[in-house]
Amino acid sequence: MAGPRVVIVGAGVVGAALADELSVRGWTEVTVVDQGPLPATGGSSSHAPGLVFQTNASKALTEMARYTVEKFSALEVAGESCFLQVGGLEVATSPERLGELQRRHGWLASWGIESRLVDPDECVELHPLVARERVLGGLLIPTDGLAKAVPAVEAQLKAAEDRGVRLLGGHEVLDIRTEDDGAGGDRVTAVVTDHGEIAADIVVCCAGIWGPKVARMVGMDLPLTPLAHQLAWTGPVPALAGQDEEAVRPILRHQDADLYYRDRFDRLGIGYYGHRAMPVSADDILPVDEAEEMPSVLRFTPDDFAPAWAETQSLLPATREAKVEEGINGLFSFTTDGMPLLGESPRVKGFWVAEAVWVTHSAGVGRAVAEWLVDGYCSSFDLHECDVNRFEPHQLAPEYVLARDCRNFDEVYDILHPLQPAGAPRPLRTSPFHPRQQELGAYFLEATGYERPQWYAANEHLLAGREIPTPNDWAARHWSPIVGAEAQATRESVALYDMTALKRLEVTGRGAAAFLQGLTTGNVDKSVGSVTYTLLLDVDGGIRSDVTVARLGRDRFQIGANGALDQDWFTRHLPADGSVAVRDITAGTCCIGLWGPKARNVLQPLTDQDFSNDGLRFFRAKEAYIGSVPVTAMRLSYVGEPGWELYTTADMGLKLWDTLWEAARPYGGIAAGRGAFNSLRLEKGYRSFGTDMTYEHDPYEAGVGFAVRMDKGDFLGREALERRAAAVTRRLTCLTIDDPTAVVMGKEPVHDGDRPVGYVTSAAYGYTIGKGIAYAWLPAELATPGRTLHIGYFDRDIPAVVAEEPLFDPKMQRLRGQAVSIQEGEKNERHHP
């Protein structure tokens, strides 16, 4: 098949990879356009130093990098390889960095990439220019290397052209034409260039640093900023005299000083991220014919590079006999969260982006987007972190984008903790409870822009008489023993949790019930007042999200969602007849989770509605007044304790907080933060989408098969799920750790003997059960209760035992003590995330 008419805007490493991957899959009605000459078009690919370091905290990016290595290793131009597999060496010059290398070694083990930690002597053996006295150790990744970006572009474009793809260099894109799609939106029809129009059914923007400019042609804002990054080349280094191969030493990263190095015969390339951020607007980048060298290359600023050269001469003493002979300030793309921007515009059908992609991940991104376009989903990589529609509206504001993109440039080589607080601009979003939380001394972290308490200083008095173990130094960052006290107090009495940051969607219309039935795995077409924990699946049976669906009226449902991607998913599947509407109600509402064994003592006196077990059963909802505040009450539990989610409008939120607070105080009630919440939910085995399960997992592997109702009729992903049900080869598994100091953080490798067999997802200390908890993906045959495995944590191997779940209240006795009588309620209460 020739496929639809596709125009790829941009012929750098991403556009070339996409053209190649599409044509391999039979789509040959493809045109690649670029304003510059092919294959060196003048964008970032044309000056990229080509370092491919596969190490990344993101599993998807690591796998994309691995594919890039594999593909580029097989590419040749004029008999020369497009990839020099010299290996990669990261060195530590501080104890903190040495610990970071141990953590990075763990990521590689988790994601299946060969690596090993090396001592200072071996660092020098691998890279003889390194000063032995400066380094404490290193991390070697043998399969890393140098990509020759322009030859790789040439090779992939040539392969695509041989299959029928059309290549048009010297064609500047001036506009993208759209027309009404007949369903209330627009769709692309053509790309307008300075040489005429090219008809198109699909346009993919791979324009790199020009991406924001091209995307604006269809009214799409990209949170991307081109920033200048310094790259310099030395003159001849006497110690390298006679080197007749381009590269013989591993590429070298000295991240303590924001530096990297690569060979070029008898010279060295030096890349530097330690200078001031130098953002450039995409609109200010010069045209190809006006640029001094190429549009993506700005004049070198030697003063900014001076610290880098001084540090280089210290780490690599042989460079003292050389000089910096040339340099550039080269433009690269940065995003607000450091991840690529992939996917289709939410408003213009057929307009796709593949942006903010470095050479390292380029071939992987090309494959991912090709699969997505041709098959309707990506089978090779989990793209939930990369989807361009993941952002909240405030995250597209120009001020926000510039500040966060520059921060990501500044931090590109920094040691970042998993709970690293976000920088400016803050605060952005605050719940109505924020003034009271400040009064209670809340330690805030950010969640989808909201200031969300992690713990409250006011609860320090709860520590008296409790033994809260202190974790290791890394886990103790952005932590307080108050977290443990709040978790225990929740199980003892009652606590208020701010749940406002969780996205809430309203689905309405005469077709709402049928619409939701077709998109979810559960039966949501039940009586008014029902609440259902259910899943969204893709066509391959992979989990897109887990949500709660509350039926608040015959044609009105409230969705407890995971984020902007859920809203995008629902919106994309809306029927064309206008019978269903989806609206984000998060900003206008707020939510308090009132949970604990004394929750009913607090709530019942405040209302004339019946909140007994029979008055509001598990997974039921009703409207009521709490004092003078109208609420929607849902009997759900995120922490495994009796209680409710209480929703009201934002203007009444503070009154709701004050009303509950005054009623809770006589019972020892407290406000509790996210740290306690995470501990409690792991004790109950509640999954977190995006961490414990993602697009690459199915319900049976993830332990949420109970949320699938195969007898309810057809739903999206049902056919694929039938095939996957009998082929579970891995499982999300609960592990416990006896050592109270060995609190892991997530993404660490799990070993069976010396063999890495899986990786940790969520982890915390269980303050009720008195053990560390780590959920991990493991081969199904190893997910046997009682089996001892080991978790690689920095330089430690921590024993961990496979456990039955849930760890807390496994027989549901606490809940049965509250007169739980319906089997469905028990199932949902046990597994609700």
mmCIF file of N, CA, C and O in Angstrom, residues 450 499-506 558-561 567 583-591 647-648:
data_model
loop_
_atom_site.group_PDB
_atom_site.id
_atom_site.type_symbol
_atom_site.label_atom_id
_atom_site.label_comp_id
_atom_site.label_asym_id
_atom_site.label_seq_id
_atom_site.Cartn_x
_atom_site.Cartn_y
_atom_site.Cartn_z
ATOM 1 N N TYR A 450 -0.183 22.441 41.022
ATOM 2 C CA TYR A 450 -0.732 22.717 42.346
ATOM 3 C C TYR A 450 0.345 22.605 43.413
ATOM 4 O O TYR A 450 1.225 21.734 43.348
ATOM 5 N N MET A 499 -6.947 16.436 47.940
ATOM 6 C CA MET A 499 -6.925 15.666 46.701
ATOM 7 C C MET A 499 -7.243 16.530 45.481
ATOM 8 O O MET A 499 -7.552 16.028 44.402
ATOM 9 N N THR A 500 -7.137 17.851 45.643
ATOM 10 C CA THR A 500 -7.548 18.774 44.591
ATOM 11 C C THR A 500 -6.731 18.631 43.321
ATOM 12 O O THR A 500 -7.235 18.857 42.214
ATOM 13 N N ALA A 501 -5.464 18.258 43.435
ATOM 14 C CA ALA A 501 -4.595 18.209 42.251
ATOM 15 C C ALA A 501 -4.994 17.123 41.259
ATOM 16 O O ALA A 501 -4.567 17.167 40.097
ATOM 17 N N LEU A 502 -5.800 16.150 41.668
ATOM 18 C CA LEU A 502 -6.227 15.097 40.744
ATOM 19 C C LEU A 502 -7.255 15.656 39.764
ATOM 20 O O LEU A 502 -8.194 16.344 40.153
ATOM 21 N N LYS A 503 -7.067 15.341 38.487
ATOM 22 C CA LYS A 503 -7.940 15.909 37.452
ATOM 23 C C LYS A 503 -9.348 15.321 37.541
ATOM 24 O O LYS A 503 -9.528 14.116 37.749
ATOM 25 N N ARG A 504 -10.323 16.217 37.349
ATOM 26 C CA ARG A 504 -11.724 15.826 37.349
ATOM 27 C C ARG A 504 -12.366 16.250 36.032
ATOM 28 O O ARG A 504 -12.267 17.426 35.637
ATOM 29 N N LEU A 505 -13.010 15.326 35.374
ATOM 30 C CA LEU A 505 -13.692 15.584 34.115
ATOM 31 C C LEU A 505 -15.179 15.339 34.288
ATOM 32 O O LEU A 505 -15.592 14.451 35.041
ATOM 33 N N GLU A 506 -15.973 16.105 33.586
ATOM 34 C CA GLU A 506 -17.420 15.892 33.559
ATOM 35 C C GLU A 506 -17.809 15.456 32.156
ATOM 36 O O GLU A 506 -17.472 16.126 31.172
ATOM 37 N N GLN A 558 -19.007 11.984 36.478
ATOM 38 C CA GLN A 558 -17.766 12.631 36.886
ATOM 39 C C GLN A 558 -16.648 11.598 36.845
ATOM 40 O O GLN A 558 -16.773 10.513 37.416
ATOM 41 N N ILE A 559 -15.553 11.964 36.166
ATOM 42 C CA ILE A 559 -14.416 11.067 35.982
ATOM 43 C C ILE A 559 -13.276 11.518 36.877
ATOM 44 O O ILE A 559 -12.850 12.681 36.814
ATOM 45 N N GLY A 560 -12.769 10.619 37.701
ATOM 46 C CA GLY A 560 -11.533 10.862 38.426
ATOM 47 C C GLY A 560 -10.390 10.380 37.557
ATOM 48 O O GLY A 560 -10.193 9.168 37.404
ATOM 49 N N ALA A 561 -9.666 11.314 36.953
ATOM 50 C CA ALA A 561 -8.684 10.992 35.917
ATOM 51 C C ALA A 561 -7.260 11.184 36.426
ATOM 52 O O ALA A 561 -7.032 11.677 37.530
ATOM 53 N N GLN A 567 -8.091 13.439 29.395
ATOM 54 C CA GLN A 567 -9.027 14.353 28.741
ATOM 55 C C GLN A 567 -8.852 14.294 27.232
ATOM 56 O O GLN A 567 -9.837 14.268 26.479
ATOM 57 N N ARG A 583 -15.766 17.952 29.725
ATOM 58 C CA ARG A 583 -15.330 19.249 30.267
ATOM 59 C C ARG A 583 -14.429 19.023 31.464
ATOM 60 O O ARG A 583 -14.715 18.195 32.330
ATOM 61 N N ASP A 584 -13.335 19.768 31.518
ATOM 62 C CA ASP A 584 -12.434 19.730 32.666
ATOM 63 C C ASP A 584 -12.997 20.639 33.752
ATOM 64 O O ASP A 584 -13.109 21.850 33.564
ATOM 65 N N ILE A 585 -13.358 20.073 34.900
ATOM 66 C CA ILE A 585 -13.942 20.854 35.987
ATOM 67 C C ILE A 585 -12.970 21.022 37.151
ATOM 68 O O ILE A 585 -13.349 21.521 38.212
ATOM 69 N N THR A 586 -11.720 20.621 36.955
ATOM 70 C CA THR A 586 -10.755 20.603 38.057
ATOM 71 C C THR A 586 -10.604 21.969 38.708
ATOM 72 O O THR A 586 -10.679 22.112 39.934
ATOM 73 N N ALA A 587 -10.360 22.996 37.902
ATOM 74 C CA ALA A 587 -10.047 24.317 38.463
ATOM 75 C C ALA A 587 -11.205 24.905 39.255
ATOM 76 O O ALA A 587 -10.981 25.687 40.183
ATOM 77 N N GLY A 588 -12.423 24.555 38.912
ATOM 78 C CA GLY A 588 -13.583 25.121 39.593
ATOM 79 C C GLY A 588 -14.054 24.313 40.784
ATOM 80 O O GLY A 588 -15.067 24.667 41.405
ATOM 81 N N THR A 589 -13.352 23.232 41.080
ATOM 82 C CA THR A 589 -13.758 22.358 42.168
ATOM 83 C C THR A 589 -12.561 22.070 43.068
ATOM 84 O O THR A 589 -11.443 22.472 42.790
ATOM 85 N N CYS A 590 -12.812 21.370 44.147
ATOM 86 C CA CYS A 590 -11.747 20.930 45.049
ATOM 87 C C CYS A 590 -12.210 19.654 45.728
ATOM 88 O O CYS A 590 -13.388 19.273 45.626
ATOM 89 N N CYS A 591 -11.290 19.003 46.397
ATOM 90 C CA CYS A 591 -11.635 17.711 47.001
ATOM 91 C C CYS A 591 -10.829 17.496 48.269
ATOM 92 O O CYS A 591 -9.625 17.747 48.314
ATOM 93 N N TYR A 647 -16.309 16.458 47.426
ATOM 94 C CA TYR A 647 -16.084 17.455 46.388
ATOM 95 C C TYR A 647 -17.028 18.631 46.580
ATOM 96 O O TYR A 647 -18.198 18.462 46.903
ATOM 97 N N THR A 648 -16.512 19.810 46.356
ATOM 98 C CA THR A 648 -17.358 20.996 46.306
ATOM 99 C C THR A 648 -16.737 21.990 45.340
ATOM 100 O O THR A 648 -15.660 21.746 44.777
#
